[in-house]
Amino acid sequence: MKFRVDRDVLADAVTWVARGLPARPPVPVLAGVLIVADEEGTLTLSAFDYEVSAKVTVPADVSESGEVLVLGRLLADISRNLPGKPIDVSTDGSKVNVVCGSSRFSLREMPVSDYPTLPSAPEASGTIAGDVFTQAVAQVSIAADRGDTLPILTGVRMEIDGDKMTLLATDRYRLAMRELTWSPGTSDANHVALIPARQLSDTAKALGASGSIELELGAGGDGLIGFEAGQRRTTTRLLDGEYPKVTSIFPTSVETEAVIDTAALEEAVKRVALVAERNTPVLLRFTDGQVAIEAGTGDDAQAAEAVEATLTGPEIQIAFNPQFLLDGLHAVGTPFSRLAFTQPSRPAVLTGQPEADGESDQSYRYVLMPVRFAS
């Protein structure tokens, strides 16, 4: 095998394919990236560890076609650090030579015969705008559990009903739900999938710059979901199990609502939370015209700040985990935020709104469980 390829093209391709490779794979070949050179002038790079697969095709000047398996992370590190000149790659016995300007690397070739076959690409189930999908995934995945006590909560639940898609995630302390529209292949599309949040986030970030992303539901048989944009394709193994019926957490009535400048509240909470020790909450006191934010108790450091707020309904004071509150404020992505309360011990709902006196955008809702504040 012998080919020449632009440095940036190779670096981008290898970095994307190798991004999900395990640091300590159960079988050495699973740390590899498979490179297939075609004399028609393309390189196809792929990686697969039985959980996540990634594949990309890029242009190259191919002198001799062939395929080779090399350590993915190592090749990504090398290609990113080479000078901005064309890269020549060729095989010599059991070695793979990488030459760029006066830089020379010799990598060990791994046995291609031991490498697993990537899941096949089924028909696309529909498409969604890349920027919309990326934002929606970011808004929801923040609420997924990062521990491993309940693996099912580390996923994002995707429900499809016709052209409506609902993404949902919770770690039991907060819940994020985003409703959006997509373009299904058939009008009666109906599907539920539980996708690992970390993989979904990585995929959305990597493919979101593309104008449109194709979704492949039930890719390679049930148990997988596929995403494709441009020359990039990835599949992820779905999580097994029944997701808890958490939508009942949404309050059915509202006693008090407050509208606040999102950035002003976010900055104030960040400052006040500097004195909040690990796992201690910030207290929000909503009165007519303002919200006072306080943290720190007793003899420890204390902080307080007030931010303008428009209040509807009775005054209320409620405490939250500051990081969970900041995550939600960062995710709404609108100039103003609306917080809806029933009582200090019940979940609050955060939504965004474009204008101070407008309607709130109900397509994204972030539910936050309150915390007891030691006064």
PDB file of C-alpha atoms in Angstrom, residues 77-327:
ATOM      1  CA  ASP A  77      -1.120  12.141  17.665  1.00  0.00           C
ATOM      2  CA  ILE A  78       1.535  11.816  14.946  1.00  0.00           C
ATOM      3  CA  SER A  79      -0.572  13.260  12.121  1.00  0.00           C
ATOM      4  CA  ARG A  80      -1.698  16.252  14.228  1.00  0.00           C
ATOM      5  CA  ASN A  81       1.909  17.131  15.090  1.00  0.00           C
ATOM      6  CA  LEU A  82       3.485  16.768  11.639  1.00  0.00           C
ATOM      7  CA  PRO A  83       4.507  19.900   9.675  1.00  0.00           C
ATOM      8  CA  GLY A  84       1.995  21.352   7.188  1.00  0.00           C
ATOM      9  CA  LYS A  85       3.192  19.316   4.199  1.00  0.00           C
ATOM     10  CA  PRO A  86       1.817  16.281   2.322  1.00  0.00           C
ATOM     11  CA  ILE A  87       2.159  12.957   4.159  1.00  0.00           C
ATOM     12  CA  ASP A  88       3.463   9.852   2.386  1.00  0.00           C
ATOM     13  CA  VAL A  89       2.362   6.509   3.837  1.00  0.00           C
ATOM     14  CA  SER A  90       3.692   3.172   2.608  1.00  0.00           C
ATOM     15  CA  THR A  91       4.044  -0.388   3.878  1.00  0.00           C
ATOM     16  CA  ASP A  92       7.358  -2.182   4.127  1.00  0.00           C
ATOM     17  CA  GLY A  93       7.077  -5.757   5.389  1.00  0.00           C
ATOM     18  CA  SER A  94       5.356  -5.564   8.777  1.00  0.00           C
ATOM     19  CA  LYS A  95       6.046  -1.831   9.137  1.00  0.00           C
ATOM     20  CA  VAL A  96       4.006   1.202   8.073  1.00  0.00           C
ATOM     21  CA  ASN A  97       6.185   4.189   7.183  1.00  0.00           C
ATOM     22  CA  VAL A  98       4.851   7.714   7.647  1.00  0.00           C
ATOM     23  CA  VAL A  99       6.987  10.459   6.044  1.00  0.00           C
ATOM     24  CA  CYS A 100       6.285  14.208   6.091  1.00  0.00           C
ATOM     25  CA  GLY A 101       9.075  16.601   5.102  1.00  0.00           C
ATOM     26  CA  SER A 102      12.103  15.461   7.103  1.00  0.00           C
ATOM     27  CA  SER A 103       9.918  13.712   9.748  1.00  0.00           C
ATOM     28  CA  ARG A 104       9.882   9.914   9.566  1.00  0.00           C
ATOM     29  CA  PHE A 105       7.880   7.439  11.640  1.00  0.00           C
ATOM     30  CA  SER A 106       7.753   3.685  11.425  1.00  0.00           C
ATOM     31  CA  LEU A 107       4.670   2.016  12.932  1.00  0.00           C
ATOM     32  CA  ARG A 108       3.954  -1.632  13.602  1.00  0.00           C
ATOM     33  CA  GLU A 109       1.333  -3.210  11.364  1.00  0.00           C
ATOM     34  CA  MET A 110      -1.387  -5.073  13.274  1.00  0.00           C
ATOM     35  CA  PRO A 111      -3.112  -8.221  11.908  1.00  0.00           C
ATOM     36  CA  VAL A 112      -6.050  -7.101   9.715  1.00  0.00           C
ATOM     37  CA  SER A 113      -7.489 -10.660   9.742  1.00  0.00           C
ATOM     38  CA  ASP A 114      -8.220 -10.333  13.490  1.00  0.00           C
ATOM     39  CA  TYR A 115     -10.163  -7.080  13.064  1.00  0.00           C
ATOM     40  CA  PRO A 116     -13.984  -7.198  13.443  1.00  0.00           C
ATOM     41  CA  THR A 117     -16.306  -6.281  10.570  1.00  0.00           C
ATOM     42  CA  LEU A 118     -18.080  -2.949  10.981  1.00  0.00           C
ATOM     43  CA  PRO A 119     -21.898  -2.940  11.237  1.00  0.00           C
ATOM     44  CA  SER A 120     -23.514  -2.612   7.807  1.00  0.00           C
ATOM     45  CA  ALA A 121     -25.241   0.599   6.749  1.00  0.00           C
ATOM     46  CA  PRO A 122     -29.037   0.262   6.484  1.00  0.00           C
ATOM     47  CA  GLU A 123     -31.428   2.687   4.792  1.00  0.00           C
ATOM     48  CA  ALA A 124     -31.612   6.096   6.447  1.00  0.00           C
ATOM     49  CA  SER A 125     -34.750   6.519   8.579  1.00  0.00           C
ATOM     50  CA  GLY A 126     -34.807  10.305   8.116  1.00  0.00           C
ATOM     51  CA  THR A 127     -32.774  13.515   8.431  1.00  0.00           C
ATOM     52  CA  ILE A 128     -32.390  16.352  10.903  1.00  0.00           C
ATOM     53  CA  ALA A 129     -30.646  19.735  10.694  1.00  0.00           C
ATOM     54  CA  GLY A 130     -27.126  19.419  12.141  1.00  0.00           C
ATOM     55  CA  ASP A 131     -27.173  22.617  14.228  1.00  0.00           C
ATOM     56  CA  VAL A 132     -30.620  21.873  15.691  1.00  0.00           C
ATOM     57  CA  PHE A 133     -29.629  18.325  16.643  1.00  0.00           C
ATOM     58  CA  THR A 134     -26.324  19.421  18.214  1.00  0.00           C
ATOM     59  CA  GLN A 135     -28.045  22.041  20.367  1.00  0.00           C
ATOM     60  CA  ALA A 136     -30.821  19.642  21.427  1.00  0.00           C
ATOM     61  CA  VAL A 137     -28.361  16.889  22.419  1.00  0.00           C
ATOM     62  CA  ALA A 138     -26.249  19.374  24.411  1.00  0.00           C
ATOM     63  CA  GLN A 139     -29.347  20.687  26.216  1.00  0.00           C
ATOM     64  CA  VAL A 140     -30.483  17.215  27.256  1.00  0.00           C
ATOM     65  CA  SER A 141     -27.276  15.227  27.828  1.00  0.00           C
ATOM     66  CA  ILE A 142     -26.196  17.486  30.735  1.00  0.00           C
ATOM     67  CA  ALA A 143     -28.906  15.826  32.839  1.00  0.00           C
ATOM     68  CA  ALA A 144     -27.779  12.233  32.149  1.00  0.00           C
ATOM     69  CA  ASP A 145     -26.175  10.334  35.033  1.00  0.00           C
ATOM     70  CA  ARG A 146     -22.377  10.137  34.978  1.00  0.00           C
ATOM     71  CA  GLY A 147     -22.086   7.321  37.525  1.00  0.00           C
ATOM     72  CA  ASP A 148     -22.581   3.635  36.856  1.00  0.00           C
ATOM     73  CA  THR A 149     -24.935   2.623  39.670  1.00  0.00           C
ATOM     74  CA  LEU A 150     -27.919   2.772  37.273  1.00  0.00           C
ATOM     75  CA  PRO A 151     -26.520   2.329  33.733  1.00  0.00           C
ATOM     76  CA  ILE A 152     -29.916   3.059  32.172  1.00  0.00           C
ATOM     77  CA  LEU A 153     -29.751   6.660  33.470  1.00  0.00           C
ATOM     78  CA  THR A 154     -26.441   7.256  31.633  1.00  0.00           C
ATOM     79  CA  GLY A 155     -28.473   7.314  28.407  1.00  0.00           C
ATOM     80  CA  VAL A 156     -30.575   9.817  26.500  1.00  0.00           C
ATOM     81  CA  ARG A 157     -34.039   8.498  25.609  1.00  0.00           C
ATOM     82  CA  MET A 158     -34.998   9.320  22.031  1.00  0.00           C
ATOM     83  CA  GLU A 159     -38.653   8.904  21.151  1.00  0.00           C
ATOM     84  CA  ILE A 160     -39.845   9.392  17.580  1.00  0.00           C
ATOM     85  CA  ASP A 161     -43.503   9.816  16.666  1.00  0.00           C
ATOM     86  CA  GLY A 162     -43.964  10.878  13.041  1.00  0.00           C
ATOM     87  CA  ASP A 163     -42.018  14.123  12.528  1.00  0.00           C
ATOM     88  CA  LYS A 164     -41.749  14.788  16.275  1.00  0.00           C
ATOM     89  CA  MET A 165     -38.618  13.803  18.188  1.00  0.00           C
ATOM     90  CA  THR A 166     -38.383  13.987  21.989  1.00  0.00           C
ATOM     91  CA  LEU A 167     -35.045  13.720  23.799  1.00  0.00           C
ATOM     92  CA  LEU A 168     -35.062  13.094  27.543  1.00  0.00           C
ATOM     93  CA  ALA A 169     -32.431  12.495  30.246  1.00  0.00           C
ATOM     94  CA  THR A 170     -32.337  12.445  34.047  1.00  0.00           C
ATOM     95  CA  ASP A 171     -29.950  11.599  36.873  1.00  0.00           C
ATOM     96  CA  ARG A 172     -32.785  11.708  39.476  1.00  0.00           C
ATOM     97  CA  TYR A 173     -31.766  15.224  40.657  1.00  0.00           C
ATOM     98  CA  ARG A 174     -32.718  17.019  37.446  1.00  0.00           C
ATOM     99  CA  LEU A 175     -34.472  16.181  34.207  1.00  0.00           C
ATOM    100  CA  ALA A 176     -34.028  17.729  30.755  1.00  0.00           C
ATOM    101  CA  MET A 177     -36.499  17.326  27.904  1.00  0.00           C
ATOM    102  CA  ARG A 178     -36.314  18.773  24.397  1.00  0.00           C
ATOM    103  CA  GLU A 179     -38.959  18.447  21.702  1.00  0.00           C
ATOM    104  CA  LEU A 180     -37.987  19.099  18.081  1.00  0.00           C
ATOM    105  CA  THR A 181     -39.045  18.237  14.556  1.00  0.00           C
ATOM    106  CA  TRP A 182     -37.156  16.120  12.038  1.00  0.00           C
ATOM    107  CA  SER A 183     -37.823  14.767   8.529  1.00  0.00           C
ATOM    108  CA  PRO A 184     -38.694  11.047   8.759  1.00  0.00           C
ATOM    109  CA  GLY A 185     -38.554   8.738   5.752  1.00  0.00           C
ATOM    110  CA  THR A 186     -42.134   7.615   6.465  1.00  0.00           C
ATOM    111  CA  SER A 187     -44.935   9.641   8.055  1.00  0.00           C
ATOM    112  CA  ASP A 188     -45.808   6.833  10.503  1.00  0.00           C
ATOM    113  CA  ALA A 189     -42.262   6.613  11.936  1.00  0.00           C
ATOM    114  CA  ASN A 190     -42.399   5.306  15.496  1.00  0.00           C
ATOM    115  CA  HIS A 191     -39.293   4.429  17.465  1.00  0.00           C
ATOM    116  CA  VAL A 192     -37.791   4.518  20.968  1.00  0.00           C
ATOM    117  CA  ALA A 193     -34.031   4.244  21.559  1.00  0.00           C
ATOM    118  CA  LEU A 194     -31.843   4.665  24.644  1.00  0.00           C
ATOM    119  CA  ILE A 195     -28.486   6.049  23.503  1.00  0.00           C
ATOM    120  CA  PRO A 196     -25.395   6.365  25.762  1.00  0.00           C
ATOM    121  CA  ALA A 197     -25.210  10.118  26.483  1.00  0.00           C
ATOM    122  CA  ARG A 198     -21.432  10.440  26.127  1.00  0.00           C
ATOM    123  CA  GLN A 199     -21.397   8.817  22.684  1.00  0.00           C
ATOM    124  CA  LEU A 200     -24.420  10.827  21.552  1.00  0.00           C
ATOM    125  CA  SER A 201     -22.743  14.091  22.658  1.00  0.00           C
ATOM    126  CA  ASP A 202     -19.501  13.226  20.849  1.00  0.00           C
ATOM    127  CA  THR A 203     -21.411  12.301  17.687  1.00  0.00           C
ATOM    128  CA  ALA A 204     -23.559  15.437  17.704  1.00  0.00           C
ATOM    129  CA  LYS A 205     -20.503  17.681  18.170  1.00  0.00           C
ATOM    130  CA  ALA A 206     -18.545  15.873  15.450  1.00  0.00           C
ATOM    131  CA  LEU A 207     -21.347  15.846  12.853  1.00  0.00           C
ATOM    132  CA  GLY A 208     -23.238  19.000  13.825  1.00  0.00           C
ATOM    133  CA  ALA A 209     -21.283  21.301  11.499  1.00  0.00           C
ATOM    134  CA  SER A 210     -22.812  19.406   8.570  1.00  0.00           C
ATOM    135  CA  GLY A 211     -26.007  20.865   7.172  1.00  0.00           C
ATOM    136  CA  SER A 212     -27.967  17.694   7.740  1.00  0.00           C
ATOM    137  CA  ILE A 213     -27.524  14.413   9.629  1.00  0.00           C
ATOM    138  CA  GLU A 214     -29.071  11.120   8.533  1.00  0.00           C
ATOM    139  CA  LEU A 215     -30.378   8.875  11.302  1.00  0.00           C
ATOM    140  CA  GLU A 216     -30.349   5.107  10.861  1.00  0.00           C
ATOM    141  CA  LEU A 217     -32.689   3.602  13.426  1.00  0.00           C
ATOM    142  CA  GLY A 218     -32.184  -0.100  13.992  1.00  0.00           C
ATOM    143  CA  ALA A 219     -28.842   0.088  12.185  1.00  0.00           C
ATOM    144  CA  GLY A 220     -27.303  -3.341  11.518  1.00  0.00           C
ATOM    145  CA  GLY A 221     -30.230  -5.045  13.231  1.00  0.00           C
ATOM    146  CA  ASP A 222     -31.852  -3.830  16.430  1.00  0.00           C
ATOM    147  CA  GLY A 223     -29.586  -2.743  19.236  1.00  0.00           C
ATOM    148  CA  LEU A 224     -27.688  -0.114  17.201  1.00  0.00           C
ATOM    149  CA  ILE A 225     -28.329   3.423  15.999  1.00  0.00           C
ATOM    150  CA  GLY A 226     -26.410   5.018  13.136  1.00  0.00           C
ATOM    151  CA  PHE A 227     -25.637   8.655  12.219  1.00  0.00           C
ATOM    152  CA  GLU A 228     -24.239   9.812   8.892  1.00  0.00           C
ATOM    153  CA  ALA A 229     -23.204  13.232   7.572  1.00  0.00           C
ATOM    154  CA  GLY A 230     -21.100  13.917   4.496  1.00  0.00           C
ATOM    155  CA  GLN A 231     -18.421  11.221   4.350  1.00  0.00           C
ATOM    156  CA  ARG A 232     -18.654  10.386   8.069  1.00  0.00           C
ATOM    157  CA  ARG A 233     -20.697   7.574   9.563  1.00  0.00           C
ATOM    158  CA  THR A 234     -20.887   6.252  13.111  1.00  0.00           C
ATOM    159  CA  THR A 235     -22.939   3.639  14.958  1.00  0.00           C
ATOM    160  CA  THR A 236     -23.506   3.222  18.683  1.00  0.00           C
ATOM    161  CA  ARG A 237     -24.816   0.232  20.610  1.00  0.00           C
ATOM    162  CA  LEU A 238     -28.001   1.118  22.490  1.00  0.00           C
ATOM    163  CA  LEU A 239     -28.556   0.594  26.211  1.00  0.00           C
ATOM    164  CA  ASP A 240     -30.874  -2.229  27.292  1.00  0.00           C
ATOM    165  CA  GLY A 241     -33.731  -1.827  29.715  1.00  0.00           C
ATOM    166  CA  GLU A 242     -36.944   0.043  30.401  1.00  0.00           C
ATOM    167  CA  TYR A 243     -36.464   3.767  31.064  1.00  0.00           C
ATOM    168  CA  PRO A 244     -38.369   4.962  34.150  1.00  0.00           C
ATOM    169  CA  LYS A 245     -41.570   6.931  33.502  1.00  0.00           C
ATOM    170  CA  VAL A 246     -40.151  10.232  34.673  1.00  0.00           C
ATOM    171  CA  THR A 247     -42.397  12.721  32.869  1.00  0.00           C
ATOM    172  CA  SER A 248     -44.740  12.587  35.885  1.00  0.00           C
ATOM    173  CA  ILE A 249     -42.123  14.787  37.625  1.00  0.00           C
ATOM    174  CA  PHE A 250     -43.339  17.806  35.611  1.00  0.00           C
ATOM    175  CA  PRO A 251     -45.531  19.915  37.955  1.00  0.00           C
ATOM    176  CA  THR A 252     -49.183  20.093  36.914  1.00  0.00           C
ATOM    177  CA  SER A 253     -49.726  23.558  38.432  1.00  0.00           C
ATOM    178  CA  VAL A 254     -47.663  26.710  38.991  1.00  0.00           C
ATOM    179  CA  GLU A 255     -47.906  29.065  41.986  1.00  0.00           C
ATOM    180  CA  THR A 256     -45.021  31.457  41.300  1.00  0.00           C
ATOM    181  CA  GLU A 257     -43.118  32.408  38.140  1.00  0.00           C
ATOM    182  CA  ALA A 258     -39.997  34.553  37.818  1.00  0.00           C
ATOM    183  CA  VAL A 259     -38.428  35.933  34.624  1.00  0.00           C
ATOM    184  CA  ILE A 260     -34.730  36.817  34.857  1.00  0.00           C
ATOM    185  CA  ASP A 261     -31.921  37.872  32.525  1.00  0.00           C
ATOM    186  CA  THR A 262     -30.182  34.513  31.900  1.00  0.00           C
ATOM    187  CA  ALA A 263     -26.593  35.829  31.752  1.00  0.00           C
ATOM    188  CA  ALA A 264     -27.039  38.048  34.840  1.00  0.00           C
ATOM    189  CA  LEU A 265     -28.366  35.160  36.942  1.00  0.00           C
ATOM    190  CA  GLU A 266     -25.701  32.767  35.632  1.00  0.00           C
ATOM    191  CA  GLU A 267     -22.877  35.185  36.522  1.00  0.00           C
ATOM    192  CA  ALA A 268     -24.335  35.934  39.971  1.00  0.00           C
ATOM    193  CA  VAL A 269     -24.775  32.235  40.831  1.00  0.00           C
ATOM    194  CA  LYS A 270     -21.184  31.531  39.688  1.00  0.00           C
ATOM    195  CA  ARG A 271     -19.826  34.246  41.989  1.00  0.00           C
ATOM    196  CA  VAL A 272     -21.955  33.381  45.031  1.00  0.00           C
ATOM    197  CA  ALA A 273     -21.253  29.648  44.615  1.00  0.00           C
ATOM    198  CA  LEU A 274     -17.524  30.273  45.136  1.00  0.00           C
ATOM    199  CA  VAL A 275     -18.154  30.043  48.886  1.00  0.00           C
ATOM    200  CA  ALA A 276     -20.512  27.056  48.616  1.00  0.00           C
ATOM    201  CA  GLU A 277     -18.529  24.039  49.706  1.00  0.00           C
ATOM    202  CA  ARG A 278     -18.925  20.761  47.872  1.00  0.00           C
ATOM    203  CA  ASN A 279     -22.540  19.539  47.861  1.00  0.00           C
ATOM    204  CA  THR A 280     -23.865  22.657  49.618  1.00  0.00           C
ATOM    205  CA  PRO A 281     -26.645  24.581  47.860  1.00  0.00           C
ATOM    206  CA  VAL A 282     -27.258  28.229  46.969  1.00  0.00           C
ATOM    207  CA  LEU A 283     -30.439  29.831  48.307  1.00  0.00           C
ATOM    208  CA  LEU A 284     -32.636  31.925  46.013  1.00  0.00           C
ATOM    209  CA  ARG A 285     -35.098  34.374  47.655  1.00  0.00           C
ATOM    210  CA  PHE A 286     -37.632  35.647  45.122  1.00  0.00           C
ATOM    211  CA  THR A 287     -39.358  38.901  46.106  1.00  0.00           C
ATOM    212  CA  ASP A 288     -41.089  41.570  44.019  1.00  0.00           C
ATOM    213  CA  GLY A 289     -38.576  42.931  41.506  1.00  0.00           C
ATOM    214  CA  GLN A 290     -35.551  40.842  42.450  1.00  0.00           C
ATOM    215  CA  VAL A 291     -34.001  37.519  43.414  1.00  0.00           C
ATOM    216  CA  ALA A 292     -31.398  37.454  46.192  1.00  0.00           C
ATOM    217  CA  ILE A 293     -28.807  34.659  45.889  1.00  0.00           C
ATOM    218  CA  GLU A 294     -26.991  33.508  49.032  1.00  0.00           C
ATOM    219  CA  ALA A 295     -24.485  30.798  49.911  1.00  0.00           C
ATOM    220  CA  GLY A 296     -22.368  29.829  52.904  1.00  0.00           C
ATOM    221  CA  THR A 297     -23.597  29.367  56.460  1.00  0.00           C
ATOM    222  CA  GLY A 298     -22.491  29.847  60.045  1.00  0.00           C
ATOM    223  CA  ASP A 299     -18.848  30.763  60.598  1.00  0.00           C
ATOM    224  CA  ASP A 300     -17.740  29.792  57.072  1.00  0.00           C
ATOM    225  CA  ALA A 301     -17.346  32.199  54.158  1.00  0.00           C
ATOM    226  CA  GLN A 302     -20.616  33.716  52.985  1.00  0.00           C
ATOM    227  CA  ALA A 303     -21.753  35.525  49.837  1.00  0.00           C
ATOM    228  CA  ALA A 304     -24.872  37.292  48.628  1.00  0.00           C
ATOM    229  CA  GLU A 305     -25.946  39.083  45.456  1.00  0.00           C
ATOM    230  CA  ALA A 306     -29.228  40.366  44.013  1.00  0.00           C
ATOM    231  CA  VAL A 307     -30.456  40.270  40.402  1.00  0.00           C
ATOM    232  CA  GLU A 308     -33.525  41.942  38.877  1.00  0.00           C
ATOM    233  CA  ALA A 309     -36.479  39.591  38.403  1.00  0.00           C
ATOM    234  CA  THR A 310     -40.118  39.951  37.358  1.00  0.00           C
ATOM    235  CA  LEU A 311     -42.243  37.967  39.796  1.00  0.00           C
ATOM    236  CA  THR A 312     -45.780  36.667  39.283  1.00  0.00           C
ATOM    237  CA  GLY A 313     -47.421  35.030  42.313  1.00  0.00           C
ATOM    238  CA  PRO A 314     -46.380  34.689  45.980  1.00  0.00           C
ATOM    239  CA  GLU A 315     -42.783  35.268  47.140  1.00  0.00           C
ATOM    240  CA  ILE A 316     -40.738  32.089  47.526  1.00  0.00           C
ATOM    241  CA  GLN A 317     -37.332  30.956  48.734  1.00  0.00           C
ATOM    242  CA  ILE A 318     -35.797  27.784  47.364  1.00  0.00           C
ATOM    243  CA  ALA A 319     -32.329  26.193  47.321  1.00  0.00           C
ATOM    244  CA  PHE A 320     -30.555  24.367  44.480  1.00  0.00           C
ATOM    245  CA  ASN A 321     -27.297  22.588  43.770  1.00  0.00           C
ATOM    246  CA  PRO A 322     -25.417  25.517  42.131  1.00  0.00           C
ATOM    247  CA  GLN A 323     -23.811  23.430  39.375  1.00  0.00           C
ATOM    248  CA  PHE A 324     -27.127  21.874  38.369  1.00  0.00           C
ATOM    249  CA  LEU A 325     -28.712  25.343  38.220  1.00  0.00           C
ATOM    250  CA  LEU A 326     -25.796  26.683  36.143  1.00  0.00           C
ATOM    251  CA  ASP A 327     -26.029  23.726  33.750  1.00  0.00           C
TER     252      ASP A 327
END
